[in-house]
Coordinates of C-alpha atoms (C1' of nucleotides) in Angstrom, one line a residue:
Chain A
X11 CA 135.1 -17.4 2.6
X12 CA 137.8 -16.4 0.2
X13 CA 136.7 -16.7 -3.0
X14 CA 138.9 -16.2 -6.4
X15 CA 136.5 -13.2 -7.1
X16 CA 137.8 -11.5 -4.4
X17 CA 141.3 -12.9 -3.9
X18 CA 141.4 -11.1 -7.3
X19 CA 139.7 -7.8 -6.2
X20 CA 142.0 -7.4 -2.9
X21 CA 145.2 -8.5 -4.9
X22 CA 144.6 -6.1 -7.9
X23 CA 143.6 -3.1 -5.2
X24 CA 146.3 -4.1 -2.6
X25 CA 148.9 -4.2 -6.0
X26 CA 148.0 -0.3 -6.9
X27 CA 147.8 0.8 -3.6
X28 CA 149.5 -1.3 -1.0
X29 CA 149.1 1.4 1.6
X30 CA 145.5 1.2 2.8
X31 CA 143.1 0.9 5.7
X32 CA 141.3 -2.7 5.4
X33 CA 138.3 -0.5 6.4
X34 CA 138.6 1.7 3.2
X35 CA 139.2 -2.1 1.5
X36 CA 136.2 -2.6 2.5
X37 CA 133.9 0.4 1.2
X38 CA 135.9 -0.1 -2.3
X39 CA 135.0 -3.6 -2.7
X40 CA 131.4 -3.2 -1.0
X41 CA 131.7 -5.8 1.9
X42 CA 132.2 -5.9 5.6
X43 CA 135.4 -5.1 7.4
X44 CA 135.2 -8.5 9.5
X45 CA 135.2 -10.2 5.9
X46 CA 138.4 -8.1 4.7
X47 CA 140.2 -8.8 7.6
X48 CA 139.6 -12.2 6.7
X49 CA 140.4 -12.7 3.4
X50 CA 143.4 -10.5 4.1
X51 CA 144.7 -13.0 7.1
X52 CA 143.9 -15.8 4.0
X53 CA 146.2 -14.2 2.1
X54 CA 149.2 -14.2 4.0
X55 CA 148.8 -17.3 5.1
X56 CA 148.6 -18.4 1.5
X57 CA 152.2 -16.6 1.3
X58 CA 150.5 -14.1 -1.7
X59 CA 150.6 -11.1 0.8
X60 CA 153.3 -9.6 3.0
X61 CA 152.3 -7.1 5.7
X62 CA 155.2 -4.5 6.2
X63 CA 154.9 -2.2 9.2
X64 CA 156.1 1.3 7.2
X65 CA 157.8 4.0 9.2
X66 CA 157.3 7.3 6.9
X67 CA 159.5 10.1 7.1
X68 CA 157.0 11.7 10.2
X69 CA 158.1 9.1 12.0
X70 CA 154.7 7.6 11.5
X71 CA 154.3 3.7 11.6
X72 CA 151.4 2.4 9.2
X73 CA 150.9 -0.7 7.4
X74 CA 151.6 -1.7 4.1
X75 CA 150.1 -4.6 2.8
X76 CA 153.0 -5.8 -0.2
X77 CA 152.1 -8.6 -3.0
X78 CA 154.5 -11.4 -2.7
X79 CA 156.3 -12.9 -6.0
X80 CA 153.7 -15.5 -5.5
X81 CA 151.3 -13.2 -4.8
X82 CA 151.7 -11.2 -8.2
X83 CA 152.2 -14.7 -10.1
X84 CA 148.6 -15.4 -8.4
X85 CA 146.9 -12.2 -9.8
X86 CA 148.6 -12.7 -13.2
X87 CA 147.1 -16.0 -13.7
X88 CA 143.7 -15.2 -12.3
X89 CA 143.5 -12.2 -14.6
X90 CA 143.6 -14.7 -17.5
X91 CA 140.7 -16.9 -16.2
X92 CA 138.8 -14.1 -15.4
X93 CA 139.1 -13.0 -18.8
X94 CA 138.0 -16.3 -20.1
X95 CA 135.0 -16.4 -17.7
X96 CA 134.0 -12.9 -18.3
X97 CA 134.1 -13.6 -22.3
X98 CA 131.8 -16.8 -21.3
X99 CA 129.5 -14.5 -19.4
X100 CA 129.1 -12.4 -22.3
X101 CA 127.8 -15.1 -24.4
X102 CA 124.9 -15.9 -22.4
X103 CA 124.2 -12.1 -21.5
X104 CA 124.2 -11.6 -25.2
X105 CA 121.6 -14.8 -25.9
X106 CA 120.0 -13.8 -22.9
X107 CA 119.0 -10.2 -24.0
X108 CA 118.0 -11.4 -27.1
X109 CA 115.3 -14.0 -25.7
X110 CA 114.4 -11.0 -23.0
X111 CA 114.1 -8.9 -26.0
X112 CA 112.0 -11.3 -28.0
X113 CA 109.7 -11.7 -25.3
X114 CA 108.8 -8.0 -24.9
X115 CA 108.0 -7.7 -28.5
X116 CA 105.6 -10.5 -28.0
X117 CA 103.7 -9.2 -25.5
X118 CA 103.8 -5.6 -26.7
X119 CA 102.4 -7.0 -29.8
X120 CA 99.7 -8.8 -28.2
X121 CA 98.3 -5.8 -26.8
X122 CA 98.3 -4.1 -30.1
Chain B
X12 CA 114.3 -14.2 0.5
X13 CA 112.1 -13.5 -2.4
X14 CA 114.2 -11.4 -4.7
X15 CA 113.2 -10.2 -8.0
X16 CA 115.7 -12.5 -10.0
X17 CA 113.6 -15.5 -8.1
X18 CA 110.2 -13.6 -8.6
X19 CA 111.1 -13.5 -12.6
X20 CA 112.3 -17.1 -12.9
X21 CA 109.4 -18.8 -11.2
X22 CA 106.7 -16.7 -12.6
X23 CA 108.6 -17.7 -15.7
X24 CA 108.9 -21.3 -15.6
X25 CA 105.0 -21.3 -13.6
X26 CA 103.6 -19.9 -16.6
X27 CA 105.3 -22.5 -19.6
X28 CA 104.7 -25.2 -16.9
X29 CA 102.2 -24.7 -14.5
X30 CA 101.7 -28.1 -13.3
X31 CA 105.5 -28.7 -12.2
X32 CA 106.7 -29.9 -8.6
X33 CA 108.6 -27.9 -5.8
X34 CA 111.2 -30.5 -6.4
X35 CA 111.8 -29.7 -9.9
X36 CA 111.6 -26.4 -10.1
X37 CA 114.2 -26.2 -7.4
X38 CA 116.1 -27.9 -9.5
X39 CA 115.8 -26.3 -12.6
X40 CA 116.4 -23.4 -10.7
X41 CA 119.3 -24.7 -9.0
X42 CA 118.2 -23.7 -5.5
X43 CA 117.3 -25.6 -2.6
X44 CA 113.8 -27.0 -2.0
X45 CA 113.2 -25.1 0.8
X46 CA 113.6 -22.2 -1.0
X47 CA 111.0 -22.6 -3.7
X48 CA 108.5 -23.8 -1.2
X49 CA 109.2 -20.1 0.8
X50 CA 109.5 -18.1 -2.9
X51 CA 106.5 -20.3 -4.1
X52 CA 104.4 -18.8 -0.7
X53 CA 105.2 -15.8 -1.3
X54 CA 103.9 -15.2 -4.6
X55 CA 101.0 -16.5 -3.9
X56 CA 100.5 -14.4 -0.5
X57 CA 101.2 -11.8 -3.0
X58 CA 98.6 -12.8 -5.4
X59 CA 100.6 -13.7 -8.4
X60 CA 100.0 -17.1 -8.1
X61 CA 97.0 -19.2 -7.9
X62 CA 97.4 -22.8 -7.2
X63 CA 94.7 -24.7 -8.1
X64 CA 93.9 -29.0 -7.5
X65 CA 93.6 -30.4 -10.7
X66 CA 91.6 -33.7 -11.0
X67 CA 92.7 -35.1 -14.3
X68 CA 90.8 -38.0 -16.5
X69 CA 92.9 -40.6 -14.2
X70 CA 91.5 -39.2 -10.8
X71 CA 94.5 -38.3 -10.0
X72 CA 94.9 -35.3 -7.9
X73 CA 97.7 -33.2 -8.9
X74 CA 98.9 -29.1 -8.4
X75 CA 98.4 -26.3 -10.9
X76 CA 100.5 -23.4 -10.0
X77 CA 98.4 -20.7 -12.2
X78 CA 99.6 -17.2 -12.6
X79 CA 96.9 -14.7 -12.0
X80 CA 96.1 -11.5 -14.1
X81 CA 97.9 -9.9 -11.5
X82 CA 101.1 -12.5 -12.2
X83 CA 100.9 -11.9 -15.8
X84 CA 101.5 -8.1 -15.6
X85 CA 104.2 -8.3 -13.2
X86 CA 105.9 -10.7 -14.9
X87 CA 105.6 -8.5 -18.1
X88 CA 106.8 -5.8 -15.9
X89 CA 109.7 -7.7 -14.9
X90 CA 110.9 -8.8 -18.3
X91 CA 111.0 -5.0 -19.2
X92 CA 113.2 -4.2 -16.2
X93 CA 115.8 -7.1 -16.3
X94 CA 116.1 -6.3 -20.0
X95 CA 117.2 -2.5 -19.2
X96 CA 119.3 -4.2 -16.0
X97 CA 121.2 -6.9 -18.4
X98 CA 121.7 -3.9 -20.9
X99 CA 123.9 -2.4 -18.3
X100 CA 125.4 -5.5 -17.3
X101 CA 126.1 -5.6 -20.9
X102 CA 127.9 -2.1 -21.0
X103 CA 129.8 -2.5 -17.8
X104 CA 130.7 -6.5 -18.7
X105 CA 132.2 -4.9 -22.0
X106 CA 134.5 -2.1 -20.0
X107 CA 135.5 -5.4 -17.6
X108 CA 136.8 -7.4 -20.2
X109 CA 138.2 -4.6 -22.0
X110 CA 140.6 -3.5 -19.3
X111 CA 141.3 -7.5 -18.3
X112 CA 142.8 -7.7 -22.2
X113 CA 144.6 -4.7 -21.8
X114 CA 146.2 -6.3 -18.8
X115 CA 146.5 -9.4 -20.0
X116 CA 148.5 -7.7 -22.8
X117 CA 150.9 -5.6 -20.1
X118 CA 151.8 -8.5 -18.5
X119 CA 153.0 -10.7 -22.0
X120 CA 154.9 -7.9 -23.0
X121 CA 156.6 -7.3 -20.0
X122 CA 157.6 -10.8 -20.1
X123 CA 158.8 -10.8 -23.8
Chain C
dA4 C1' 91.6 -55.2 0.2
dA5 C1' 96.1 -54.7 1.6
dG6 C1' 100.8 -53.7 1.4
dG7 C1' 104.5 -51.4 -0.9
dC8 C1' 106.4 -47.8 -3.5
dA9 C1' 106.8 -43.2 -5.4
dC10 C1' 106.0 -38.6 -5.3
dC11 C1' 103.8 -34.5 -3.3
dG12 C1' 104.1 -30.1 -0.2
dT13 C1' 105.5 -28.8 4.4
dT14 C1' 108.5 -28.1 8.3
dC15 C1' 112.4 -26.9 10.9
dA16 C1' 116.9 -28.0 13.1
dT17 C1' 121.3 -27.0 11.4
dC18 C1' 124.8 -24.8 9.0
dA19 C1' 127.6 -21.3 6.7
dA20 C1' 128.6 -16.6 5.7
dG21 C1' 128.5 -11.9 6.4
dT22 C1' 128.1 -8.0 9.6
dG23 C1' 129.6 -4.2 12.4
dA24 C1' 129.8 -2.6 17.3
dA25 C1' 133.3 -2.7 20.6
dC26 C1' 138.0 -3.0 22.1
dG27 C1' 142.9 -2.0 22.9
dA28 C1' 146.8 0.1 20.6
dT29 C1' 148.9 3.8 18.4
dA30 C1' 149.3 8.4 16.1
dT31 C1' 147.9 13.1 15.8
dT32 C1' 146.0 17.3 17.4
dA33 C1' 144.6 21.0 20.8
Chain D
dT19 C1' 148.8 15.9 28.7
dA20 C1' 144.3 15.0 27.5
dA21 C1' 141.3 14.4 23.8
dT22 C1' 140.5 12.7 19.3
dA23 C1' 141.1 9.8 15.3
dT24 C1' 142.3 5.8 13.0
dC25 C1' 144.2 1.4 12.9
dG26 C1' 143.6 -4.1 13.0
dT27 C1' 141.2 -7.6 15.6
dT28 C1' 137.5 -10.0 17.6
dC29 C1' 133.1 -12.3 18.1
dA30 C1' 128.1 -12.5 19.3
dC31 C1' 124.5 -11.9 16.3
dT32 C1' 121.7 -12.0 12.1
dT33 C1' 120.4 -13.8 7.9
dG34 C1' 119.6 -17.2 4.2
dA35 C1' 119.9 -21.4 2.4
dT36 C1' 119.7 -26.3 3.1
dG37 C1' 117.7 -30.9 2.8
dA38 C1' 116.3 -34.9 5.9
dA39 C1' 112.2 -36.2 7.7
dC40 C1' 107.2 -36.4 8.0
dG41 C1' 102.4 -37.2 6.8
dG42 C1' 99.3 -37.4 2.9
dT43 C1' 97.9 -39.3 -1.5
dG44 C1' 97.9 -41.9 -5.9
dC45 C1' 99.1 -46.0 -8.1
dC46 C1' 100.7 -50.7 -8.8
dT47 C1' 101.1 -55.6 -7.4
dT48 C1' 99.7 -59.4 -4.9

DNA sequence: AAGGCACCGTTCATCAAGTGAACGATATTA
DNA sequence: TAATATCGTTCACTTGATGAACGGTGCCTT
C-alpha cells in the first residue's frame, strides 16, 4: 500500500537523489524491496515520477528516477500537512509524558 | 502479536477496570476483538493476569481480569521504559518538525 | 416455566500487506 | 570471453489482524 507517509519519504529521497537503486531505497527507508518497487510503479502511474533511462559519460545506462512538476507540487503540499500532523503529534507526546511521568512518581513514592 | 505497546495498554486499562469485556477493551483500544482475546491469553499464560468469576449480590456471574503481583511490577517496569522511549520520540519529533519548517519556509520564499 | 433478548468469551476462515529469493537483463571486471 | 555484480521485476509465502458466527449464560417478559 502506498501510503502518504511514504509517498513523502520516496518523493523527498528520490528529489535529493534521483539516481538510486530501489534496493538502496529500500535499506534507507527500512522496508522490503518488493514494497519499493511498488510504491515506485504507484508513483508513476500517479504521473509524480518519471523514470529516465541515463547514459553517463562511460557509456553506462542507469536509471534515474525524476520528480514530475506534479510530483514536486505533491511533496510541497505534503510537507505542510506533515508539519501540521507532526505539531499534533507533539501535543499528545507532550500530555502523554507528563501522565507517564506522574505515574512513576506515584509508584516510586509508594514504595517509599 | 503481543507487543509491548499492547502489553502496557491492557495491563493499563485491566488494572483501572478489571471487570471490563473483550469487546470494549478492543474498542477502547481500537483493535480488533480477536486481538484482545489473543493479547488477553497471553498475559495470562504469562502470569500477569488472573482472571477470576465474580459472583456479585445479583448472582450474576461476570469476569475479573485481575493483575497479579507479577502484573503489577511489569507494568511498573513498563511505564519506566515507554517514558525513556517517548523521551526520544520527543527529541527526534522535535528535529522532524524542525527541518519540515525550515522547508516549509524554502519553498514560500522561493515562491515570493 | 418458557421464550426472547443481550452480552459474554472463543474460534477460525478470510483478507491484506510485507517479504525476499529467484530470475533475466545489463554493465563491469579479470 | 567468461565471470561477477547490480539492476528492476515477479510472486509464492508468511504474518497479523479481522469480525461473523457459535455456544453458553444472565435477565426480563409473558
Amino acid at each position: 500500500m502506498l501510503t502518504d507517509e511514504y509517498r513523502f519519504k520516496i518523493l523527498k529521497e528520490l528529489q535529493q537523489d534521483p539516481d538510486i537503486s530501489q534496493r538502496e531505497l529500500a535499506s534507507r527507508l527500512g522496508i522490503s524491496l518488493g514494497k519499493v518497487n511498488f510504491c515506485l510503479k504507484a508513483l508513476i502511474e500517479k504521473g509524480l515520477v518519471k523514470v529516465e533511462n541515463f547514459r553517463n559519460n562511460a557509456n553506462k545506462v542507469s536509471y534515474l528516477y525524476l520528480l514530475t512538476p506534479k510530483g514536486i507540487e505533491d511533496r510541497a503540499i505534503l510537507t505542510r500537512h506533515f508539519l501540521q500532523k507532526k505539531l499534533q503529534e507533539y501535543e499528545s507526546l507532550t500530555q502523554e509524558i507528563e501522565e507517564l511521568r506522574k505515574e512513576v512518581l506515584t509508584k516510586k513514592s509508594e514504595n517509599d
